[in-house]
Coordinates of C-alpha atoms in Angstrom, one line a residue:
Chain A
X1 CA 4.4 -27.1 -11.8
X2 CA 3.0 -28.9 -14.8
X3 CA 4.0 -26.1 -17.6
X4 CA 7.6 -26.6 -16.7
X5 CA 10.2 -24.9 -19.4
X6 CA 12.8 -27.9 -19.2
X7 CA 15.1 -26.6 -22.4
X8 CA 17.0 -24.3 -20.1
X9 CA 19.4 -25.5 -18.3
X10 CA 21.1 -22.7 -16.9
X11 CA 19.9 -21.1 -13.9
X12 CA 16.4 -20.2 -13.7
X13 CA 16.4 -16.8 -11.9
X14 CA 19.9 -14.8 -12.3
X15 CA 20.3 -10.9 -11.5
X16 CA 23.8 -9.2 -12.7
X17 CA 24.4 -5.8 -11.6
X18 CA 21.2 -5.4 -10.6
X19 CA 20.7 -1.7 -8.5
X20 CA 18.2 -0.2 -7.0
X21 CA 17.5 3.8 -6.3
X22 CA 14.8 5.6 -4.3
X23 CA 15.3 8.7 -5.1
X24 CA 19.1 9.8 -3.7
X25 CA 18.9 6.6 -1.2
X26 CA 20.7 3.4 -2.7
X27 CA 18.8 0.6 -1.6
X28 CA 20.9 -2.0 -3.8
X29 CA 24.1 -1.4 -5.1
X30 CA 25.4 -4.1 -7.4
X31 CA 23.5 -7.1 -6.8
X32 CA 24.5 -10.4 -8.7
X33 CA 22.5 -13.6 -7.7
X34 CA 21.5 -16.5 -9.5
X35 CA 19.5 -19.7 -8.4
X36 CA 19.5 -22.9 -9.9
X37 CA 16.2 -24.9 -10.9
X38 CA 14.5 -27.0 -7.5
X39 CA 17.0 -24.5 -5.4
X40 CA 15.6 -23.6 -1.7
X41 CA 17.5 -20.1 -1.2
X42 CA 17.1 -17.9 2.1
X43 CA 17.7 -14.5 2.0
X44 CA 18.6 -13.0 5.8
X45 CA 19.9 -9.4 7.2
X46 CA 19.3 -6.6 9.0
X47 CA 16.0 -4.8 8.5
X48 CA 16.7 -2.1 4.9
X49 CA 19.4 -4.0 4.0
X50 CA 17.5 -4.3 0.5
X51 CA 16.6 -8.0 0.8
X52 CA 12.7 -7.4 0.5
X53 CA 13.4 -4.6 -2.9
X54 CA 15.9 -7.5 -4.3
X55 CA 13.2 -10.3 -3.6
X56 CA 10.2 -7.2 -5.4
X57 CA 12.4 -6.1 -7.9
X58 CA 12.8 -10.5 -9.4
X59 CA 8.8 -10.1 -10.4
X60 CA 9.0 -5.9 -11.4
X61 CA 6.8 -4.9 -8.2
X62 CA 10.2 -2.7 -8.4
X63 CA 11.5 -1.5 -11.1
X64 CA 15.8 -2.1 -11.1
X65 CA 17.3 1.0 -11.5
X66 CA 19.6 -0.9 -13.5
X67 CA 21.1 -4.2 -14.4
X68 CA 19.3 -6.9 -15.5
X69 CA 17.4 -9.8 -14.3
X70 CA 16.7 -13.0 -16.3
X71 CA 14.8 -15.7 -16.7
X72 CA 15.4 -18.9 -18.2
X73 CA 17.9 -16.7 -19.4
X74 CA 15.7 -14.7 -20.7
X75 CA 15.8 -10.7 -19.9
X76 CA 12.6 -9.8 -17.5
X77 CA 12.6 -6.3 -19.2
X78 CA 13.3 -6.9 -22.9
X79 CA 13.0 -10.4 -23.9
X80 CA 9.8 -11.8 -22.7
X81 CA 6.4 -11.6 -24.3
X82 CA 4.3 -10.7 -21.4
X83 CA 4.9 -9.8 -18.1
X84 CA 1.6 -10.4 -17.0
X85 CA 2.3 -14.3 -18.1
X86 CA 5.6 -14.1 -16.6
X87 CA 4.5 -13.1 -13.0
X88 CA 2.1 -15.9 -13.2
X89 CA 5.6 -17.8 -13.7
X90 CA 7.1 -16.5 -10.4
X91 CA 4.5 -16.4 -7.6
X92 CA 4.7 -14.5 -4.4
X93 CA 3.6 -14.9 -1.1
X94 CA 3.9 -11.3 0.6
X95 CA 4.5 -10.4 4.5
X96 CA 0.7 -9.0 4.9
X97 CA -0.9 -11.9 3.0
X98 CA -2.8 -9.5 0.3
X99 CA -5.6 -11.9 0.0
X100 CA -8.4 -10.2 -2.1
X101 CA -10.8 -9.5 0.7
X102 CA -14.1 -9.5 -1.6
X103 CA -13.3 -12.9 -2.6
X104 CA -13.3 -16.3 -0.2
X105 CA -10.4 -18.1 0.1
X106 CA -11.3 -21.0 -3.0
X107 CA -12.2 -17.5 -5.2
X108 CA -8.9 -16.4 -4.4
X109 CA -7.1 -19.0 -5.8
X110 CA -9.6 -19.2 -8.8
X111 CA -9.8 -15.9 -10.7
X112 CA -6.1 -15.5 -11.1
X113 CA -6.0 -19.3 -12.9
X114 CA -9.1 -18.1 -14.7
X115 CA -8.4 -15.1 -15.6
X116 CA -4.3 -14.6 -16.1
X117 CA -3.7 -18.6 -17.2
X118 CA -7.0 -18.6 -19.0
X119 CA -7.7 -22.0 -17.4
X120 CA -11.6 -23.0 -17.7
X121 CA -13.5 -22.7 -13.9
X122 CA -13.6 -26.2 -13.2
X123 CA -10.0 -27.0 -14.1
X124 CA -9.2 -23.6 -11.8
X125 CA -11.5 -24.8 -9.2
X126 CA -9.9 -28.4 -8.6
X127 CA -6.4 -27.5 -9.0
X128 CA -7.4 -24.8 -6.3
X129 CA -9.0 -27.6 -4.0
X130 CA -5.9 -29.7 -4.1
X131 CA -3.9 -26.7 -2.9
X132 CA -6.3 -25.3 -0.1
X133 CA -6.0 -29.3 1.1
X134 CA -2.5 -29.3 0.8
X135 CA -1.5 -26.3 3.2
X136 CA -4.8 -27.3 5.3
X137 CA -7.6 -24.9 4.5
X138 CA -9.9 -27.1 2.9
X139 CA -12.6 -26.6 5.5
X140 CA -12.0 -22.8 4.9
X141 CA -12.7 -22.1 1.0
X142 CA -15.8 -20.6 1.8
X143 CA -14.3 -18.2 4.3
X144 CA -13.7 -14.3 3.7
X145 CA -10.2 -13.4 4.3
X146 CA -11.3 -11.2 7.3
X147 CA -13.1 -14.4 9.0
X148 CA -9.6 -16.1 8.9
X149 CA -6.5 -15.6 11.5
X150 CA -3.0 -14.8 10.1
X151 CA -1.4 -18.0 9.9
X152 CA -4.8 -19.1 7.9
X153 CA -4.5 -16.6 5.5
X154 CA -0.8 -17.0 4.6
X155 CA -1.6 -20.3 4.5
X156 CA -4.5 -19.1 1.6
X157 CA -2.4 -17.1 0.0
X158 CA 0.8 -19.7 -0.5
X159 CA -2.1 -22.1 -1.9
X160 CA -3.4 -18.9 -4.4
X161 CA 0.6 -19.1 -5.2
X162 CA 0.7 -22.5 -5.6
X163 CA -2.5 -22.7 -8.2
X164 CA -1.1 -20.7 -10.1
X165 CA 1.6 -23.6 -10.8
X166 CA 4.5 -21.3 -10.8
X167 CA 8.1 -22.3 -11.6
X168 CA 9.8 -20.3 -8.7
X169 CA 8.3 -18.7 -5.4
X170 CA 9.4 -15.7 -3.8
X171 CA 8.6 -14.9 0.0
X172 CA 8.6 -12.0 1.4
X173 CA 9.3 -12.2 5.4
X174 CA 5.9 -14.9 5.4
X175 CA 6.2 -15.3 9.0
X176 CA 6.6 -11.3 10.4
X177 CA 3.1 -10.6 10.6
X178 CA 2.0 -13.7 12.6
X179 CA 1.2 -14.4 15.8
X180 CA 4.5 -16.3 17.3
X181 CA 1.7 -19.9 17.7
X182 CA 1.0 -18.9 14.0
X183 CA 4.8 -19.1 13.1
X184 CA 5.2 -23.0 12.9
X185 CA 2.1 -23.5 10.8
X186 CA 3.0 -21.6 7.9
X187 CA 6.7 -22.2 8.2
X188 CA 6.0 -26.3 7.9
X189 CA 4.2 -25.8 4.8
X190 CA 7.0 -24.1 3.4
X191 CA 8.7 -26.8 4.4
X192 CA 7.0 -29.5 2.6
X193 CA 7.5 -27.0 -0.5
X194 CA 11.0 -27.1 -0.2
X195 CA 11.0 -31.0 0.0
X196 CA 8.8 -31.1 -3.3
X197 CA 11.4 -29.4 -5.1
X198 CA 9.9 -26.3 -5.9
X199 CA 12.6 -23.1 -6.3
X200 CA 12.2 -20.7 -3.4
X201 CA 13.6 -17.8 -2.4
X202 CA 12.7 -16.6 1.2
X203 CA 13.6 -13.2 3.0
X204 CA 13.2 -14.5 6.3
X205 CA 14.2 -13.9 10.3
X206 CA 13.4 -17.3 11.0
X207 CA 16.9 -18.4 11.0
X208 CA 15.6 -22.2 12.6
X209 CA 14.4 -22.6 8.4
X210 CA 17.4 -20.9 7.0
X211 CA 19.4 -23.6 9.0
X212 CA 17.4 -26.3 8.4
X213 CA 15.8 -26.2 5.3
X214 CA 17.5 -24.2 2.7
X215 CA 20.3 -25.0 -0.1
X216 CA 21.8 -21.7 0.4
X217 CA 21.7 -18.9 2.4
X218 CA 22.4 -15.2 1.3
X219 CA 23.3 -12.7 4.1
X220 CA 22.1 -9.2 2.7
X221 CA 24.0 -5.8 4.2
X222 CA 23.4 -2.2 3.6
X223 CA 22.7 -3.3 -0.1
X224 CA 25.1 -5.4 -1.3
X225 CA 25.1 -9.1 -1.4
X226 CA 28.3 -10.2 1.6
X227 CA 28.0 -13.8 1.9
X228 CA 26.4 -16.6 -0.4
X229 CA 27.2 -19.7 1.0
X230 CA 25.5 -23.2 2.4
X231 CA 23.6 -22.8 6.2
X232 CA 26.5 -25.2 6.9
X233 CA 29.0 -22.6 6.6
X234 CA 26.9 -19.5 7.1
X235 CA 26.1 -20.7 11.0
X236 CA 28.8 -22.2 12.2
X237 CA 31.9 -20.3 10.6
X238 CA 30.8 -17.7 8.7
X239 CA 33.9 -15.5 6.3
X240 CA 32.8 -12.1 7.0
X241 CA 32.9 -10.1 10.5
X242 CA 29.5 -8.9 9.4
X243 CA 27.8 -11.9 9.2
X244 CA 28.8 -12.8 12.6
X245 CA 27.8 -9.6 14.0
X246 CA 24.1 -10.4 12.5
X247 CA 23.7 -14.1 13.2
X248 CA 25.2 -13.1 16.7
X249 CA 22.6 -10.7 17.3
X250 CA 19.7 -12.9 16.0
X251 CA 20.8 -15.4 17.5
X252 CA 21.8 -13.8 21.0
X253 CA 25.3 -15.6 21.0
Chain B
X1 CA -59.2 23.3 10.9
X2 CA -58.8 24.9 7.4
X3 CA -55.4 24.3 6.9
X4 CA -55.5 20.2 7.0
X5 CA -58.5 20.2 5.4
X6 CA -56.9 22.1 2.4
X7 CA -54.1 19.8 2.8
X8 CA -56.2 17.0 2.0
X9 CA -58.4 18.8 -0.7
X10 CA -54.8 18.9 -2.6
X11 CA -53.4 15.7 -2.1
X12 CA -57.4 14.5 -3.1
X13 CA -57.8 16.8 -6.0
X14 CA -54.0 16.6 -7.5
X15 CA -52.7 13.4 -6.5
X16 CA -52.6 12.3 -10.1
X17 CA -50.2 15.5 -10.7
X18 CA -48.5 14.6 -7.9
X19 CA -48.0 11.0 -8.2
X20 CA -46.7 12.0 -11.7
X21 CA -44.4 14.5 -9.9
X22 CA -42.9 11.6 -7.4
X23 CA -42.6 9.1 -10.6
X24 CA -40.6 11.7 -12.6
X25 CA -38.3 12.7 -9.4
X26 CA -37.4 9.6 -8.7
X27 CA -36.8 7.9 -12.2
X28 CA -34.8 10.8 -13.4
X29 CA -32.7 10.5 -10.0
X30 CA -32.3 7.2 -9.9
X31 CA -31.2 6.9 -13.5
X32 CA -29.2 9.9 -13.0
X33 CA -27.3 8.5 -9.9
X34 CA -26.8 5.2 -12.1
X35 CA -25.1 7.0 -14.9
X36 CA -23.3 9.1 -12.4
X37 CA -21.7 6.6 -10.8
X38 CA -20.8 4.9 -14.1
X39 CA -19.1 8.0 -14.9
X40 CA -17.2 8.6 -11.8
X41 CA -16.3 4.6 -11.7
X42 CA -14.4 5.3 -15.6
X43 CA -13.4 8.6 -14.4
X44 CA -11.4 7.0 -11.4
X45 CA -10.2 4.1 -12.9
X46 CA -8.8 5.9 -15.8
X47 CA -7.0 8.6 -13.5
X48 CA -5.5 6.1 -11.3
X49 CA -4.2 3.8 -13.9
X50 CA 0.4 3.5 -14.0
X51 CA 1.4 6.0 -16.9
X52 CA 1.9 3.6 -19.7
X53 CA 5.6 3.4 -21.0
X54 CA 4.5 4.0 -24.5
X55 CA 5.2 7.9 -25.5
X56 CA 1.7 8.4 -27.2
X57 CA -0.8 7.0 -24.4
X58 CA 1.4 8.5 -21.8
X59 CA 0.6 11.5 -23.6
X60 CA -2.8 10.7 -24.5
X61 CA -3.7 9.9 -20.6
X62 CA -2.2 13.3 -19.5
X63 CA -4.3 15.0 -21.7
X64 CA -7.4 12.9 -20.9
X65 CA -6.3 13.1 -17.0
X66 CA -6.8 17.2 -17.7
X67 CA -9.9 17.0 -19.5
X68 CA -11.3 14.6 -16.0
X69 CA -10.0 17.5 -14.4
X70 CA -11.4 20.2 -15.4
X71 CA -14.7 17.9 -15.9
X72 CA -14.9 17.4 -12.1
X73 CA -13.9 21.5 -11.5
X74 CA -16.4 23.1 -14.0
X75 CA -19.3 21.0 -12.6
X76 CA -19.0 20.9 -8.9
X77 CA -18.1 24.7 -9.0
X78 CA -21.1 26.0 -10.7
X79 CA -24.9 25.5 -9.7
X80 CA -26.7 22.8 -11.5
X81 CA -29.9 25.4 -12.3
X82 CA -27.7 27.7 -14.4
X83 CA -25.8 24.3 -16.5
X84 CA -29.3 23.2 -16.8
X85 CA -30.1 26.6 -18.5
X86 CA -26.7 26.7 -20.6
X87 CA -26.8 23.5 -21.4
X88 CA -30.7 23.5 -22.5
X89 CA -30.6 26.6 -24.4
X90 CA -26.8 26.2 -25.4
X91 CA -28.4 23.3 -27.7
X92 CA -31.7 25.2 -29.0
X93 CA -28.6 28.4 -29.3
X94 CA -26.4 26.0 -31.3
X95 CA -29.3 23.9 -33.5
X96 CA -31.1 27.5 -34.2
X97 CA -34.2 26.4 -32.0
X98 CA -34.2 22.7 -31.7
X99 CA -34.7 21.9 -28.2
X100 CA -34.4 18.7 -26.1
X101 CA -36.7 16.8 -25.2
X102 CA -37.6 17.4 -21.8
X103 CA -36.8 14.5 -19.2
X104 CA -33.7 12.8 -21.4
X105 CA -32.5 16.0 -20.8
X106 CA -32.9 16.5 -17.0
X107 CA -31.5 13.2 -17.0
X108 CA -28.4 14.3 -18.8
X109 CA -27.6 17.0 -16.8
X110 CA -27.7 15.2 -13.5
X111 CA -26.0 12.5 -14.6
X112 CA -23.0 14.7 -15.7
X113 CA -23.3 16.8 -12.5
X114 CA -23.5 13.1 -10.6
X115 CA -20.6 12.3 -12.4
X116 CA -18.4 14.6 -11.1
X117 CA -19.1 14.3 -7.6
X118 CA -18.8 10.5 -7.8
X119 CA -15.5 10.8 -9.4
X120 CA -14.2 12.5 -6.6
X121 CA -16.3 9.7 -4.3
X122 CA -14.6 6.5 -6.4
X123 CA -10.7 8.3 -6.8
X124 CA -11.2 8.5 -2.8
X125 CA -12.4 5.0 -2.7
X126 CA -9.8 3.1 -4.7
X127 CA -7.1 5.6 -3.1
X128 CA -8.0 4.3 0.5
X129 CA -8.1 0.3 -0.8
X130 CA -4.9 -0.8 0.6
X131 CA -1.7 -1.1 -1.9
X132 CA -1.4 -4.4 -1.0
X133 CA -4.6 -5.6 -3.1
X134 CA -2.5 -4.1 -6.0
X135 CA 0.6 -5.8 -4.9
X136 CA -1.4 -9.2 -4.5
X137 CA -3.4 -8.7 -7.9
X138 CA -0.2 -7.9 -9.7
X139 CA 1.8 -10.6 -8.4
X140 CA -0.4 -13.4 -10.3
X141 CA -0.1 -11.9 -12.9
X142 CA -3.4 -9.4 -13.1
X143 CA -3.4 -6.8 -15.5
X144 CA -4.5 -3.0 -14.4
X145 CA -8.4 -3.3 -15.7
X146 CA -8.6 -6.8 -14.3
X147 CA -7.3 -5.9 -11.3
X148 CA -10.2 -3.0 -11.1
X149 CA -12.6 -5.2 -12.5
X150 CA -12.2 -8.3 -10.1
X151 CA -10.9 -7.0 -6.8
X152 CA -10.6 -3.5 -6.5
X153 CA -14.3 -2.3 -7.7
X154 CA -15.9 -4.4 -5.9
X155 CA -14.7 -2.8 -2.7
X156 CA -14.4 0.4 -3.8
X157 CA -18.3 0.2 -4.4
X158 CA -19.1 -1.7 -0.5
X159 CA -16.5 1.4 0.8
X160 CA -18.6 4.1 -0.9
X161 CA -22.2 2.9 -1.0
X162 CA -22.9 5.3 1.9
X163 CA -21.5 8.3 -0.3
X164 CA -23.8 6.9 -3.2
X165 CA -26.7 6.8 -1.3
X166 CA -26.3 10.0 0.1
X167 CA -25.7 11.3 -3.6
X168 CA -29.4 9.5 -4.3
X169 CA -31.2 11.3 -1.8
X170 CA -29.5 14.8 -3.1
X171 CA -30.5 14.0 -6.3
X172 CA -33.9 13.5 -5.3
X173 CA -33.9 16.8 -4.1
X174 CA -32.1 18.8 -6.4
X175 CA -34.3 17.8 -9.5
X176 CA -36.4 20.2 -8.4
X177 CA -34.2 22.8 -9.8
X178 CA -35.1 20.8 -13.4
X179 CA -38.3 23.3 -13.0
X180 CA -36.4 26.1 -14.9
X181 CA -36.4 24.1 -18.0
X182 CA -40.1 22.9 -17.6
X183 CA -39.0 19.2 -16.8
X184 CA -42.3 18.0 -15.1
X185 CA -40.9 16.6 -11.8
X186 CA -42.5 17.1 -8.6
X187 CA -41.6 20.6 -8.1
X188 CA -43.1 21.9 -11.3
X189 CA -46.4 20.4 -11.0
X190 CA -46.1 22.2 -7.2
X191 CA -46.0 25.5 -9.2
X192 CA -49.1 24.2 -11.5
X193 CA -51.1 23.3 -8.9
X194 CA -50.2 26.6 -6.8
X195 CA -51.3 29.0 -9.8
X196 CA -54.4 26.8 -9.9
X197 CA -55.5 27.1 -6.3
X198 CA -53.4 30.0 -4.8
X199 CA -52.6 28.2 -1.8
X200 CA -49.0 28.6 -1.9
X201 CA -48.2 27.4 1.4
X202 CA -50.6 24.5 1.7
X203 CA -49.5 23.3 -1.7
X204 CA -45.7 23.4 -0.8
X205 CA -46.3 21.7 2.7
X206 CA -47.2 18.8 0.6
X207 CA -44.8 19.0 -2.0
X208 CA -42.6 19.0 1.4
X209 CA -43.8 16.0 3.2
X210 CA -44.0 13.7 -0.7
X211 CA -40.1 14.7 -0.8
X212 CA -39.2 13.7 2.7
X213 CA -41.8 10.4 2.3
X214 CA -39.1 9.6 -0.8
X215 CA -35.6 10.4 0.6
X216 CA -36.6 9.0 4.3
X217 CA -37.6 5.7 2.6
X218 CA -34.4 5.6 0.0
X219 CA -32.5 6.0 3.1
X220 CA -34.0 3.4 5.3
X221 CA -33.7 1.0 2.2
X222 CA -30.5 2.0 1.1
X223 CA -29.2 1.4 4.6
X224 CA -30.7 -1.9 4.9
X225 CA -28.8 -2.9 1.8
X226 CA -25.3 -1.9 3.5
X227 CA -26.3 -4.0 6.2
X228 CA -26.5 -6.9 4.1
X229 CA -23.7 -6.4 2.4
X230 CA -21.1 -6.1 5.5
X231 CA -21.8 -10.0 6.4
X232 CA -21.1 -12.3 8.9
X233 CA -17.6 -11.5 11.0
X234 CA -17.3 -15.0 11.8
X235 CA -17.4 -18.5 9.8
X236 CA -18.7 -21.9 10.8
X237 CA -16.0 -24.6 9.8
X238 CA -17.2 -27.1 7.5
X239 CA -17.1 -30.5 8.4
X240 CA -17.1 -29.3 12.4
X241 CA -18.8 -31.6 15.1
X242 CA -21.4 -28.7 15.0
X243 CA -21.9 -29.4 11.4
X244 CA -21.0 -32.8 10.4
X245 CA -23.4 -32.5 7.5
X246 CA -21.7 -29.5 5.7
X247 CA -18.6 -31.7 4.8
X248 CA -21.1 -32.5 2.1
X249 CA -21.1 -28.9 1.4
X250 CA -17.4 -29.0 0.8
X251 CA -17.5 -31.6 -2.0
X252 CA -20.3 -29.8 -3.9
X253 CA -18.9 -26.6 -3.9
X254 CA -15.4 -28.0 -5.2
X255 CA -17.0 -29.6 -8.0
X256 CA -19.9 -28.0 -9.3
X257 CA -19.1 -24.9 -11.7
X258 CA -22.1 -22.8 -10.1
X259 CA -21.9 -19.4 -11.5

């Protein structure tokens, strides 16, 4: 979070019209979104409700159909430079971890720095460190990601985010995979990211963090974005029928 | 005993010949399997590489995607004696007599018959490496050929080593059919010593055993290597009250640039 780009003042991710096709299925129909620099926003709904091709489509892992997506203001598709550079910009932290499995867990958060930021080994290498300490893996950099359990190597692979010093994080359902004692590890070090200011966006089922810790909460249905609104609202008297329907069912009210 | 002794009168009275023979085998197969699977590495990451959105090298990888193609096809579908024979006396055909030298160009044509199989061996490979390493790769920011380079190759080649090796061993073999262009590998200096001594079977029973002595011990190496390269499924913690001395360890290997 050192590189910060500080002369934009609007919002830092926005998406206007945005849709999404797969072949004759509409996945996203019309999706307008924007989050504000140091924003914590959760993403919830039902299960292909679009909220993980929304979340894929902010760093191209998806290409939109159509509408546009910006940055800084800046179109994703036409206006920027690189998009290798900008993906380094926007981390990710995916539901299956996708830690490079020929590479230990301080490799894995080297060679991106090295290689994509073009920051020397050492540099890559402390800045690393600091992370693998900071979500707890320290005593694991020399570990193979198949010698670690699933809360470890989310934790890995927030920390192989993290070097990367980007300016907004997505996560994509972080918790699903894990174990249920896993849960609580990853979830409080997503925590402590949210408290150090860092933009998130989360597609999550853990609706204790969507409550607790986020600015906003976005209840995603059969592609279409139904209710943007604070956990305050969301939870306790939610506008649309639909988002009672969901929370009551997650929630087994 | 007449046979073993005849046996041994060979391997006494031609084991310069032969030795040669073995030496020849195994450095044009070796090499060959080398530049094979060099080929078939290019050759699969080229064909598994996104269409670029540019209109010319979209183009230009379609039409080098067909040329793989029909690569991989032509090779594996015809026997490597007759390309040796086209493509040896296709060049003396097309030079008006100039011929190859001999073991560059045994080499050649294994290598380019390699190289097909092993294209097909590494397009498997990266295929079966789960999306996910793409996903994770791209998602910092990784270009296609790092992406290859730094995380997918390197498992690709753990995944297929067993294919390689097998390739190895066939190789070792299949040189014999170099014979038809007068490469001296093992199986031509076999015929040599045969018109020599007119023991045709005694002289092939040891041509047999020096070519199982070769591919048994290539195997047994070459699975020894696997081995080593699977590692450990479980890691000590650093820093543990089993270990208290490796927390050492952990400040050494943050600091110190070691490769």
């Amino acid at each position: 979070m050192t590189e910060r780009n500080n002369s934009h003042s609007g919002p830092v991710i926005e998406l206007r019209n945005l849709r999404k096709r797969f072949g004759d299925h509409e996945v996203l129909l019309d999706i307008n979104l924007s989050v504000n620099r140091g924003e914590v926003v959760t993403i919830i709904g039902s299960s292909g409700s679009g909220k993980s091709t929304m979340l894929r489509c902010i760093n191209l892992l998806e290409t939109p159909t159509s509408g546009e997506i910006l940055y800084n203001g800046k179109n994703i598709q036409t206006e920027i430079d690189s998009l290798y550079r900008y993906r380094a910009r926007v981390g990710m932290v995916f539901q299956q971890f996708n830690l490079f499995n020929n590479m230990t867990a301080l490799e894995n958060c080297v060679i991106g720095q090295v290689k994509v930021l073009k920051r020397s080994r050492d540099e890559a290498r402390a800045i690393a460190m600091e992370y693998l300490d900071k979500v707890g893996m320290k005593q694991f950099i020399n570990a193979k990601p198949a010698q670690l359990s699933g809360g470890q190597k989310q934790r890995v692979a927030i920390a192989r985010s993290l070097s990367m010093s980007p300016e907004v994080m997505l996560f994509d359902e972080p918790t699903s995979a894990l174990d249920p004692e896993m849960v609580g590890e990853v979830l409080s070090v997503m925590k402590s990211l949210a408290q150090s200011g860092l933009t998130m966006l989360v597609v999550t089922h853990e609706m204790s963090f969507a409550r607790d810790v986020s600015d906003r909460v976005v209840f995603m249905d059969k592609g279409v974005i139904e209710e943007d609104n604070t956990p305050e609202v969301i939870f306790n008297h939610p506008e649309k029928e639909r988002t009672r329907e969901f929370l009551a069912r997650v929630l087994g009210k | 005993m007449q046979f073993f002794r005849d046996v041994a009168n060979i391997a006494i009275k031609y084991y310069p010949d032969l030795l040669r023979g073995v030496g020849f085998t195994l450095l044009i197969s070796l090499i060959s399997t080398v530049i094979g699977l060099i080929i078939g590495l290019l050759a699969g990451i080229i064909r598994t590489a996104p269409e670029s959105k540019n209109r010319f090298i979209k183009t230009l990888q379609r039409i080098i995607n067909i040329i793989i193609a029909a690569y991989v096809e032509i090779f594996r579908g015809t026997p490597m004696m007759v390309q040796a024979m086209v493509i040896y006396w296709g060049y003396a055909f097309a030079t008006d007599g100039v011929t190859l030298p001999l073991v560059p160009a045994g080499i050649f044509i294994v290598s380019i018959n390699t190289g097909a199989y092993m294209a097909e061996i590494v397009r498997g490979g990266i295929i079966s490496i789960d999306k996910g390493q793409f996903e994770g790769a791209a998602a910092i920011g990784m270009t296609h050929w790092q992406t290859m380079f730094h995380v997918v190759i390197p498992q690709v080649l753990r995944n297929i080593l067993p294919s390689v090796s097998n390739e190895f061993v066939i190789n070792i073999k299949d040189t014999s059919v170099l014979n038809v262009i007068g490469v001296t590998e093992l199986y031509y200096f076999a015929g040599i010593i045969k018109r020599q001594n007119f023991q045709t079977f005694q002289t092939y029973f040891v041509v047999c055993i020096l070519y199982f002595i070769m591919t048994y011990t290539i195997t047994r190496l070459l699975r020894l290597f696997e081995k080593k390269l699977a590692g450990k499924d479980t890691y000590v913690i650093f820093g543990s009250q089993t270990a208290p001395e490796a927390e050492i360890h952990i400040d050494k290997g943050g600091a110190v640039p070691n490769d």
